[in-house]
Amino acid sequence: MIAGYSADQIRDAEASEPDLLESGELMQRAAKGVAKVARARLWERGASRVVALVGPGNNGADALWAISRLAKKGFVASAVVHDTSVNEGQRAAEAAALARGARVIDGTSPDALDAIAGAEVVLDGITGLGGRPGLPPFAEHWVDAIYAGAYVIAVDTPSGQPVGGGEVRGDAVFADETVTFIAPKPVHLLPPTAAAAGLLTVVDIGVAPTGTPDLASLTPDDVPDLWPVPGPGDDKYRRGVLGVVAGGEQYTGAALLSTTAAVSAGAGMVRYVGTPTPESLVRSSVPEVVHGPGRVQAWVIGPGLDPSSRAKGAKAQLDVARDALASDLPVLLDAGGLDLLRDRREAPTLLTPHAGEAARMLGRLTGREVPREEVERDPAGAARELAGETGATVLLKGASTVLVPPEGQVLVQSTAPSWLATAGTGDVLAGVVGVLLASGLEPSLAGALGTLVHGEAARDANPGGPVRALAVAEEVGPAVARLLAASPR
Ligand SMILES: NC(=O)C1=CN([C@@H]2O[C@H](COP(=O)(O)OP(=O)(O)OC[C@H]3O[C@@H](n4cnc5c(N)ncnc54)[C@H](O)[C@@H]3O)[C@@H](O)[C@H]2O)[C@@H](O)CC1
């Protein structure tokens, strides 16, 4: 698991080591980490010219100390500084940098822009944890002057981007790489700001955050610990029966995709409730499935479901969905099923919208116009709002999928291949996550684990190339086996 912490949690961690903090030891360790990465990138490029953009805080001091180390190693190192007189740590760093042969340039002088434009590697030390969204005005022309082919390394955070995550700032720093300290912060992990942080390197400076991480990301290594593996005493009922209310006379395939995925993911049993056409398709293609309502441990409601349909069997199907919503069982609502949620549920409830569906739901619930772009600009913010409005956990699908419970830790999964953006893969995801809900996992964890395995199955189905949803569904079982075998319990 990759654990992310808020700026406050990181500051608390630093404060828990007052001796290391006050002696400047933490800063030295941070600067050493930055210098090491910068040196590697300079060598890889056969480059020699590096410049640091130095803001007024400790983030600037980190960058200055890194420049001093790089100058000592013989690189052509410069620092463009805002005002080193305001920060004691910076004055010492500036003296060391000068003594080791670096140039320290007043940020308001014309030389500053030439030094920036001529650098092959740029260290962004404008702001870090103390940064507010948007670039400080003194740094705007610095950032504009960066040569387009330069490799930009952000020190701790890409300056001007919101440290706590949120809307990406087009006028702020977009780094190729960020070297952060102690642990990742929301800006590094959440969409869309993660893209502005680039490649992420976390440097251990000898202090550890405490408390529950603000956010987390599951990795393949987590699968053996989390995936519900049956024991010798388990039967199909104990493993979890999943009820699937999906498909209709129009979207027939959704039923096939979600039930195939559920069977492939290892459901104890899958019950299907549909209308005649998808039902006959499921009967002929997924023989493991049992038909009609009955006892289940969780429900998936909505893939390919049209709540306004008047087709034969549609009313009976909808009645089952409504009964399920009124029950105390875990329910996953997807696609058409999202429109059925009218009241808050006490039982575990997971909504799995994409951006357009989330916007529509937010519009319906808040009475204001919510364009899809608003959700895309700040997916975690939108998911948080939707979770607040509904009391449900929200799994907002996208290139990065964010999972936001009404309270507590946010999860983000970002490793699925882009080929997965194709019709039907959402139906597959619903089936996989449904199985995890039926086995007793709580919605956030079920959603994150299912999302991770869904991405892995897509990669396995056709490494590096396009995938069809049915192939992903069928690959889920083998992907689980591979992930379980990679690090056995
Ligand atoms: N506390 C420590 O010992 C350590 C801190 N470290 C570094 O210290 C950084 C945090 O340092 P600081 O707390 O000094 O904060 P920053 O260096 O992030 O900068 C804060 C300064 O920039 C100004 N500022 C921020 N955003 C602005 C904006 N949009 N427009 C105008 N001015 C703006 C603030 O008013 C403040 O003066 C970390 O990110 C990390 O790089 C590391 O050296 C590790 C150890």
Coordinates of C-alpha atoms and ligand atoms in Angstrom, one line a residue:
M1 CA 0.0 0.0 0.0
I2 CA 1.2 3.5 -0.8
A3 CA 0.2 5.7 2.1
G4 CA -0.3 9.4 1.6
Y5 CA -0.4 12.0 4.4
S6 CA -1.8 15.6 4.6
A7 CA 0.6 18.5 5.0
D8 CA -0.4 18.8 8.7
Q9 CA 0.4 15.1 9.4
I10 CA 3.8 15.6 7.8
R11 CA 4.5 18.8 9.8
D12 CA 3.5 16.8 12.9
A13 CA 6.0 14.1 12.0
E14 CA 8.8 16.7 11.5
A15 CA 7.9 18.3 14.9
S16 CA 8.2 14.9 16.6
E17 CA 11.9 15.2 16.0
P18 CA 12.7 18.7 17.3
D19 CA 16.5 18.1 17.6
L20 CA 16.8 16.9 14.0
L21 CA 14.5 19.7 12.9
E22 CA 16.2 22.6 14.7
S23 CA 19.7 21.4 13.9
G24 CA 18.9 21.5 10.2
E25 CA 19.6 17.8 9.9
L26 CA 16.2 17.0 8.4
M27 CA 16.9 19.7 5.8
Q28 CA 20.3 18.3 5.0
R29 CA 18.8 14.8 4.5
A30 CA 16.1 16.3 2.2
A31 CA 18.7 18.2 0.2
K32 CA 20.9 15.2 -0.1
G33 CA 18.0 13.2 -1.6
V34 CA 17.2 16.0 -4.1
A35 CA 20.8 16.3 -5.1
K36 CA 21.1 12.6 -5.6
V37 CA 18.1 12.5 -8.0
A38 CA 19.3 15.6 -9.8
R39 CA 22.8 14.2 -10.3
A40 CA 21.3 11.0 -11.8
R41 CA 19.2 13.0 -14.2
L42 CA 22.1 15.2 -15.2
W43 CA 24.3 12.2 -15.9
E44 CA 21.5 10.4 -17.8
R45 CA 21.3 13.4 -20.1
G46 CA 25.0 14.1 -20.4
A47 CA 24.0 17.5 -19.0
S48 CA 25.9 19.9 -16.7
R49 CA 23.8 23.0 -16.2
V50 CA 21.4 23.0 -13.3
V51 CA 19.5 25.9 -11.8
A52 CA 17.4 26.1 -8.6
L53 CA 14.4 28.4 -8.3
V54 CA 14.5 29.5 -4.7
G55 CA 11.4 30.8 -2.9
P56 CA 11.3 32.4 0.5
G57 CA 10.7 29.3 2.7
N58 CA 12.4 26.1 3.8
N59 CA 11.5 24.6 0.4
G60 CA 13.8 27.1 -1.2
A61 CA 16.5 26.3 1.4
D62 CA 16.3 22.6 0.5
A63 CA 16.9 23.6 -3.2
L64 CA 19.8 25.9 -2.3
W65 CA 21.5 23.1 -0.2
A66 CA 21.0 20.7 -3.1
I67 CA 22.6 23.2 -5.5
S68 CA 25.5 23.5 -3.1
R69 CA 26.0 19.7 -3.2
L70 CA 25.8 19.7 -7.0
A71 CA 28.3 22.5 -7.3
K72 CA 30.7 20.5 -5.1
K73 CA 30.3 17.6 -7.6
G74 CA 31.5 19.9 -10.4
F75 CA 28.2 20.7 -12.1
V76 CA 27.5 24.2 -13.4
A77 CA 25.1 25.1 -10.7
S78 CA 23.1 28.3 -10.1
A79 CA 20.4 29.4 -7.8
V80 CA 17.9 32.1 -8.7
V81 CA 16.8 33.5 -5.4
H82 CA 13.8 35.6 -4.3
D83 CA 15.2 36.9 -1.0
T84 CA 17.5 34.9 1.1
S85 CA 17.7 37.5 3.8
V86 CA 14.3 36.4 5.2
N87 CA 15.3 32.8 6.1
E88 CA 18.2 31.8 8.4
G89 CA 18.5 28.4 6.8
Q90 CA 18.7 30.0 3.4
R91 CA 21.5 32.4 4.4
A92 CA 23.7 29.4 5.5
A93 CA 22.7 27.5 2.3
E94 CA 23.6 30.5 0.2
A95 CA 27.0 30.9 1.8
A96 CA 27.7 27.2 1.3
A97 CA 26.6 27.3 -2.3
L98 CA 28.9 30.3 -3.0
A99 CA 31.8 28.7 -1.2
R100 CA 31.4 25.6 -3.4
G101 CA 31.4 27.5 -6.7
A102 CA 27.7 27.9 -7.4
R103 CA 26.3 31.2 -8.7
V104 CA 23.6 32.8 -6.6
I105 CA 21.6 35.3 -8.7
D106 CA 19.1 37.9 -7.6
G107 CA 15.7 36.8 -9.0
T108 CA 14.9 40.2 -10.2
S109 CA 18.0 40.7 -12.3
P110 CA 18.0 40.0 -16.1
D111 CA 20.8 37.4 -15.5
A112 CA 18.2 35.3 -13.6
L113 CA 16.1 34.6 -16.7
D114 CA 19.2 33.7 -18.8
A115 CA 20.4 31.3 -16.1
I116 CA 17.0 29.6 -16.0
A117 CA 16.7 29.5 -19.8
G118 CA 20.1 27.9 -20.1
A119 CA 19.6 25.1 -17.6
E120 CA 19.1 21.5 -18.6
V121 CA 17.8 20.5 -15.2
V122 CA 15.7 22.8 -13.1
L123 CA 15.0 22.4 -9.3
D124 CA 11.7 23.9 -8.4
G125 CA 12.1 25.2 -4.8
I126 CA 9.6 28.0 -5.1
T127 CA 7.2 26.7 -2.5
G128 CA 6.6 23.3 -0.8
L129 CA 4.3 22.3 2.0
G130 CA 3.7 26.0 2.8
G131 CA 2.6 26.7 -0.7
R132 CA -0.9 28.1 -1.5
P133 CA -2.5 27.4 -4.9
G134 CA -1.1 29.6 -7.6
L135 CA 2.5 30.7 -8.2
P136 CA 3.8 33.6 -6.1
P137 CA 4.0 36.6 -8.5
F138 CA 7.8 36.9 -8.2
A139 CA 8.1 33.4 -9.7
E140 CA 5.8 33.7 -12.6
H141 CA 8.5 34.9 -15.1
W142 CA 11.0 32.4 -13.7
V143 CA 8.7 29.5 -14.6
D144 CA 7.9 31.1 -18.0
A145 CA 11.7 31.2 -18.7
I146 CA 12.3 27.4 -18.3
Y147 CA 13.6 25.9 -21.5
A148 CA 10.9 23.6 -22.9
G149 CA 13.3 20.7 -23.1
A150 CA 14.6 21.1 -19.6
Y151 CA 14.0 18.3 -17.0
V152 CA 12.1 19.9 -14.1
I153 CA 12.4 18.4 -10.6
A154 CA 10.0 19.7 -8.0
V155 CA 11.4 19.8 -4.5
D156 CA 8.7 18.3 -2.3
T157 CA 5.7 19.6 -4.3
P158 CA 5.2 21.2 -7.7
S159 CA 5.0 24.9 -6.8
G160 CA 1.6 26.5 -7.2
Q161 CA -0.3 23.2 -7.3
P162 CA -2.7 22.6 -4.4
V163 CA -0.7 20.6 -1.8
G164 CA -3.9 19.0 -0.5
G165 CA -5.1 18.1 -4.0
G166 CA -7.8 19.8 -6.0
E167 CA -8.0 21.6 -9.4
V168 CA -4.7 21.6 -11.3
R169 CA -3.3 25.1 -11.9
G170 CA -2.4 25.7 -15.5
D171 CA -0.2 28.6 -14.6
A172 CA 1.9 26.7 -12.0
V173 CA 4.7 24.2 -12.2
F174 CA 4.4 20.9 -14.1
A175 CA 7.3 18.8 -13.1
D176 CA 8.8 15.8 -14.8
E177 CA 9.6 14.4 -11.4
T178 CA 9.0 15.3 -7.8
V179 CA 11.3 14.4 -4.9
T180 CA 9.3 14.4 -1.8
F181 CA 10.1 13.7 1.8
I182 CA 8.7 11.4 4.5
A183 CA 5.6 10.3 2.5
P184 CA 3.5 11.3 -0.5
K185 CA 0.9 14.0 -0.1
P186 CA -2.5 14.3 -1.8
V187 CA -1.0 16.6 -4.6
H188 CA 1.2 13.6 -5.6
L189 CA -1.4 10.9 -5.6
L190 CA -4.8 12.4 -6.5
P191 CA -5.9 13.3 -10.0
P192 CA -5.5 15.7 -11.7
T193 CA -2.5 17.2 -9.7
A194 CA -0.6 13.9 -9.8
A195 CA 0.1 14.6 -13.4
A196 CA 1.8 17.9 -12.4
A197 CA 4.0 16.0 -10.0
G198 CA 5.3 13.6 -12.6
L199 CA 7.5 10.7 -11.5
L200 CA 7.5 10.5 -7.7
T201 CA 10.5 9.7 -5.5
V202 CA 10.0 9.6 -1.8
V203 CA 13.1 10.2 0.3
D204 CA 13.3 8.8 3.8
I205 CA 14.6 11.5 6.1
G206 CA 14.3 9.5 9.3
V207 CA 10.9 10.6 10.6
A208 CA 7.7 8.7 10.1
P209 CA 4.2 10.0 10.1
T210 CA 1.8 8.6 12.6
G211 CA -2.0 8.1 12.5
T212 CA -4.2 6.9 9.8
P213 CA -2.9 8.0 6.4
D214 CA -5.1 10.6 4.8
L215 CA -5.2 8.6 1.6
A216 CA -3.9 5.4 0.2
S217 CA -3.3 3.4 -3.0
L218 CA -3.3 -0.3 -3.1
T219 CA -0.6 -2.1 -5.0
P220 CA -0.4 -5.7 -6.4
D221 CA 1.5 -6.7 -3.2
D222 CA -1.6 -6.1 -1.2
V223 CA -3.7 -8.6 -3.0
P224 CA -2.6 -11.7 -1.1
D225 CA -3.5 -10.0 2.2
L226 CA -6.8 -8.7 1.1
W227 CA -8.4 -11.0 -1.5
P228 CA -10.9 -13.4 0.1
V229 CA -9.3 -16.8 -0.4
P230 CA -11.7 -19.7 0.5
G231 CA -10.6 -22.1 3.2
P232 CA -11.4 -25.8 3.3
G233 CA -14.5 -25.3 5.4
D234 CA -16.1 -22.8 3.1
D235 CA -19.1 -23.6 0.9
K236 CA -20.6 -21.5 -1.9
Y237 CA -23.0 -19.7 0.6
R238 CA -20.3 -18.9 3.1
R239 CA -18.0 -17.5 0.3
G240 CA -20.8 -15.1 -0.7
V241 CA -23.7 -15.1 -3.1
L242 CA -23.9 -12.1 -5.4
G243 CA -27.2 -10.9 -6.8
V244 CA -26.9 -9.1 -10.1
V245 CA -29.7 -6.9 -11.5
A246 CA -28.4 -5.8 -14.8
G247 CA -29.1 -5.5 -18.5
G248 CA -32.4 -5.0 -20.3
E249 CA -33.9 -5.4 -23.7
Q250 CA -31.7 -2.5 -24.9
Y251 CA -28.3 -3.1 -23.2
T252 CA -28.3 -6.9 -23.3
G253 CA -24.5 -7.3 -23.1
A254 CA -24.1 -5.6 -19.7
A255 CA -25.7 -8.6 -18.0
L256 CA -23.2 -11.0 -19.7
L257 CA -20.2 -8.9 -18.8
S258 CA -21.0 -8.3 -15.2
T259 CA -22.0 -11.9 -14.5
T260 CA -19.0 -13.3 -16.4
A261 CA -16.8 -11.0 -14.3
A262 CA -18.4 -12.1 -11.1
V263 CA -18.1 -15.8 -11.9
S264 CA -14.5 -15.2 -13.0
A265 CA -13.7 -13.3 -9.8
G266 CA -14.7 -16.3 -7.7
A267 CA -18.2 -15.6 -6.4
G268 CA -19.6 -18.5 -4.3
M269 CA -22.6 -18.1 -6.5
V270 CA -24.2 -15.5 -8.8
R271 CA -27.9 -14.9 -9.0
Y272 CA -29.1 -13.0 -12.0
V273 CA -32.3 -11.0 -12.4
G274 CA -33.1 -9.6 -15.8
T275 CA -35.4 -9.3 -18.7
P276 CA -36.0 -12.1 -21.3
T277 CA -33.2 -11.3 -23.8
P278 CA -30.3 -10.8 -21.5
E279 CA -31.5 -13.7 -19.4
S280 CA -31.4 -16.1 -22.3
L281 CA -27.9 -14.8 -23.2
V282 CA -26.7 -15.4 -19.6
R283 CA -28.3 -18.8 -19.6
S284 CA -26.4 -19.9 -22.8
S285 CA -23.0 -18.2 -22.0
V286 CA -22.6 -18.2 -18.3
P287 CA -24.0 -21.6 -17.2
E288 CA -22.7 -21.1 -13.6
V289 CA -25.3 -18.4 -13.0
V290 CA -28.6 -19.1 -11.1
H291 CA -31.6 -17.2 -12.3
G292 CA -34.2 -15.3 -10.3
P293 CA -34.2 -13.5 -6.9
G294 CA -33.3 -15.3 -3.8
R295 CA -30.9 -15.1 -0.8
V296 CA -27.7 -13.2 -1.5
Q297 CA -25.0 -11.5 0.5
A298 CA -24.8 -8.4 -1.7
W299 CA -26.3 -6.9 -4.8
V300 CA -25.0 -5.2 -7.9
I301 CA -27.7 -3.1 -9.4
G302 CA -27.5 -1.1 -12.6
P303 CA -25.2 -2.2 -15.4
G304 CA -27.2 -1.8 -18.6
L305 CA -30.4 -1.2 -16.6
D306 CA -33.0 1.3 -17.9
P307 CA -35.3 2.2 -15.0
S308 CA -37.7 3.8 -17.5
S309 CA -38.1 0.7 -19.7
R310 CA -41.6 -0.7 -20.3
A311 CA -40.3 -3.8 -21.9
K312 CA -41.5 -7.2 -20.9
G313 CA -40.0 -8.2 -17.5
A314 CA -38.6 -4.8 -16.8
K315 CA -41.1 -4.0 -14.0
A316 CA -40.4 -7.2 -12.2
Q317 CA -36.7 -6.6 -12.5
L318 CA -37.1 -3.1 -11.1
D319 CA -39.1 -4.4 -8.2
V320 CA -36.2 -6.7 -7.2
A321 CA -33.8 -3.7 -7.4
R322 CA -36.1 -1.6 -5.2
D323 CA -36.5 -4.4 -2.7
A324 CA -32.7 -4.8 -2.6
L325 CA -32.3 -1.1 -2.0
A326 CA -34.7 -1.3 0.9
S327 CA -32.9 -4.3 2.4
D328 CA -30.0 -4.2 4.9
L329 CA -27.6 -5.9 2.4
P330 CA -24.6 -4.2 0.8
V331 CA -25.5 -2.7 -2.6
L332 CA -23.3 -1.5 -5.5
L333 CA -25.2 0.9 -7.7
D334 CA -23.8 1.5 -11.2
A335 CA -25.1 3.2 -14.4
G336 CA -28.9 3.1 -14.6
G337 CA -29.0 1.9 -10.9
L338 CA -27.6 5.2 -9.8
D339 CA -31.0 6.9 -10.6
L340 CA -32.8 4.5 -8.2
L341 CA -31.1 5.9 -5.1
R342 CA -33.6 8.2 -3.5
D343 CA -32.9 7.9 0.2
R344 CA -29.9 7.4 2.4
R345 CA -29.2 3.7 3.2
E346 CA -27.9 2.5 6.5
A347 CA -26.3 -0.6 4.9
P348 CA -23.0 -0.5 3.0
T349 CA -23.6 1.3 -0.3
L350 CA -21.1 1.9 -3.1
L351 CA -21.8 4.1 -6.1
T352 CA -19.7 3.6 -9.1
P353 CA -20.3 6.5 -11.5
H354 CA -18.1 7.9 -14.2
A355 CA -17.7 11.7 -14.4
G356 CA -20.9 12.2 -16.5
E357 CA -23.0 10.1 -14.1
A358 CA -21.5 11.8 -11.1
A359 CA -22.3 15.2 -12.6
R360 CA -25.9 14.2 -13.3
M361 CA -26.4 12.8 -9.8
L362 CA -24.9 15.9 -8.2
G363 CA -27.1 18.1 -10.3
R364 CA -30.2 16.1 -9.2
L365 CA -29.2 16.1 -5.5
T366 CA -28.1 19.7 -5.2
G367 CA -30.4 21.4 -7.6
R368 CA -27.6 23.2 -9.3
E369 CA -26.1 22.8 -12.8
V370 CA -23.1 20.5 -12.6
P371 CA -21.3 20.1 -15.9
R372 CA -19.2 17.0 -16.4
E373 CA -16.1 19.2 -16.7
E374 CA -16.5 20.3 -13.1
V375 CA -16.2 16.7 -12.0
E376 CA -13.2 16.1 -14.2
R377 CA -11.5 19.2 -12.9
D378 CA -11.5 17.9 -9.3
P379 CA -12.6 14.3 -9.2
A380 CA -11.9 13.8 -5.5
G381 CA -13.7 17.0 -4.6
A382 CA -16.8 15.9 -6.6
A383 CA -16.7 12.4 -5.1
R384 CA -16.5 13.9 -1.7
E385 CA -19.5 16.1 -2.4
L386 CA -21.5 13.1 -3.7
A387 CA -20.5 11.0 -0.7
G388 CA -21.7 13.8 1.6
E389 CA -25.0 14.1 -0.3
T390 CA -25.8 10.4 -0.4
G391 CA -24.1 9.0 2.7
A392 CA -22.6 6.3 0.4
T393 CA -19.1 5.5 -0.6
V394 CA -18.3 6.8 -4.1
L395 CA -16.0 5.1 -6.6
L396 CA -15.5 7.7 -9.3
K397 CA -14.2 6.0 -12.4
G398 CA -11.5 7.6 -14.6
A399 CA -7.9 7.2 -15.6
S400 CA -7.3 7.5 -11.9
T401 CA -10.2 6.0 -9.9
V402 CA -10.9 7.7 -6.6
L403 CA -12.8 6.1 -3.8
V404 CA -14.3 8.4 -1.2
P405 CA -16.3 7.1 1.8
P406 CA -18.6 9.5 3.6
E407 CA -15.9 9.7 6.3
G408 CA -12.4 8.5 6.5
Q409 CA -9.6 7.5 4.2
V410 CA -9.7 8.3 0.5
L411 CA -8.3 5.6 -1.8
V412 CA -6.9 6.2 -5.3
Q413 CA -6.0 3.7 -8.0
S414 CA -4.1 4.9 -11.0
T415 CA -2.3 2.0 -12.7
A416 CA -4.9 0.6 -15.1
P417 CA -3.9 0.8 -18.8
S418 CA -5.7 3.4 -20.8
W419 CA -6.9 0.6 -23.1
L420 CA -9.4 -0.1 -20.4
A421 CA -11.4 3.0 -21.4
T422 CA -13.8 1.0 -23.6
A423 CA -17.5 0.2 -23.5
G424 CA -18.4 -2.6 -21.1
T425 CA -15.5 -2.4 -18.8
G426 CA -17.6 -0.6 -16.2
D427 CA -20.0 -3.6 -16.2
V428 CA -17.0 -5.9 -15.6
L429 CA -15.8 -3.8 -12.7
A430 CA -19.2 -3.9 -11.1
G431 CA -19.2 -7.7 -11.2
V432 CA -15.7 -7.9 -9.6
V433 CA -16.4 -5.4 -6.9
G434 CA -19.8 -7.0 -6.2
V435 CA -18.0 -10.3 -5.4
L436 CA -15.8 -8.6 -2.9
L437 CA -18.8 -6.9 -1.3
A438 CA -20.6 -10.3 -1.1
S439 CA -17.5 -11.7 0.6
G440 CA -17.8 -9.1 3.4
L441 CA -15.3 -6.4 2.4
E442 CA -16.3 -2.9 3.2
P443 CA -17.2 -0.7 0.2
S444 CA -14.0 1.4 -0.1
L445 CA -11.7 -1.6 0.2
A446 CA -13.8 -3.7 -2.1
G447 CA -13.8 -0.9 -4.7
A448 CA -10.1 -0.3 -4.6
L449 CA -9.2 -3.9 -4.6
G450 CA -11.6 -4.6 -7.5
T451 CA -10.3 -1.6 -9.4
L452 CA -6.7 -2.8 -9.0
V453 CA -7.5 -6.4 -10.1
H454 CA -9.6 -5.1 -13.0
G455 CA -6.6 -3.1 -14.3
E456 CA -4.3 -6.0 -13.9
A457 CA -6.7 -8.3 -15.8
A458 CA -6.9 -5.8 -18.6
R459 CA -3.1 -5.8 -18.9
D460 CA -2.9 -9.5 -18.8
A461 CA -5.6 -9.9 -21.4
N462 CA -3.5 -8.2 -24.0
P463 CA -0.3 -6.7 -22.7
G464 CA 0.3 -3.3 -24.3
G465 CA -2.6 -3.5 -26.6
P466 CA -6.4 -3.0 -26.9
V467 CA -8.7 -5.1 -24.9
R468 CA -12.4 -6.0 -25.2
A469 CA -14.5 -6.0 -22.0
L470 CA -15.3 -9.7 -22.2
A471 CA -11.6 -10.6 -22.4
V472 CA -11.0 -8.5 -19.2
A473 CA -13.9 -10.3 -17.5
E474 CA -12.5 -13.7 -18.4
E475 CA -9.0 -12.7 -17.4
V476 CA -10.0 -11.7 -13.8
G477 CA -9.7 -15.2 -12.4
P478 CA -6.2 -15.9 -13.9
A479 CA -5.1 -12.4 -12.8
V480 CA -6.2 -13.1 -9.2
A481 CA -4.2 -16.4 -9.3
R482 CA -1.1 -14.6 -10.6
L483 CA -1.4 -11.9 -7.9
L484 CA -1.9 -14.4 -5.1
A485 CA 1.1 -16.5 -6.3
A486 CA 3.4 -13.5 -6.6
S487 CA 3.7 -13.2 -2.8
P488 CA 2.0 -16.2 -1.1
R489 CA 0.7 -15.7 2.4
Ligands
LIG1 N1 10.5 21.5 8.5 C1 11.6 20.9 8.1 O1 12.6 20.8 8.8 C2 11.7 20.4 6.8 C3 11.1 21.1 5.8 N2 11.4 20.8 4.6 C4 11.0 21.7 3.5 O2 10.3 22.8 4.0 C5 9.2 23.0 3.2 C6 8.2 23.8 3.9 O3 8.8 25.0 4.2 P1 8.0 26.3 4.6 O4 7.0 26.0 5.7 O5 9.0 27.3 4.9 O6 7.1 26.7 3.4 P2 7.4 26.9 1.8 O7 8.9 26.8 1.6 O8 6.6 25.9 1.1 O9 7.0 28.3 1.5 C7 6.3 29.1 2.2 C8 6.5 30.6 1.9 O10 6.0 30.9 0.6 C9 4.9 31.8 0.7 N3 3.9 31.4 -0.3 C10 3.4 30.2 -0.4 N4 2.5 30.2 -1.4 C11 2.5 31.4 -1.9 C12 1.8 32.0 -3.0 N5 0.9 31.3 -3.8 N6 2.0 33.3 -3.3 C13 2.9 34.0 -2.5 N7 3.6 33.5 -1.5 C14 3.4 32.2 -1.2 C15 4.4 31.7 2.2 O11 3.8 32.8 2.6 C16 5.7 31.4 2.9 O12 6.5 32.6 3.1 C17 8.8 21.6 2.8 O13 8.0 21.6 1.6 C18 10.2 21.0 2.5 O14 10.6 21.3 1.2 C19 12.5 19.8 4.3 O15 13.6 20.5 4.4 C20 12.5 18.7 5.3 C21 12.6 19.2 6.7

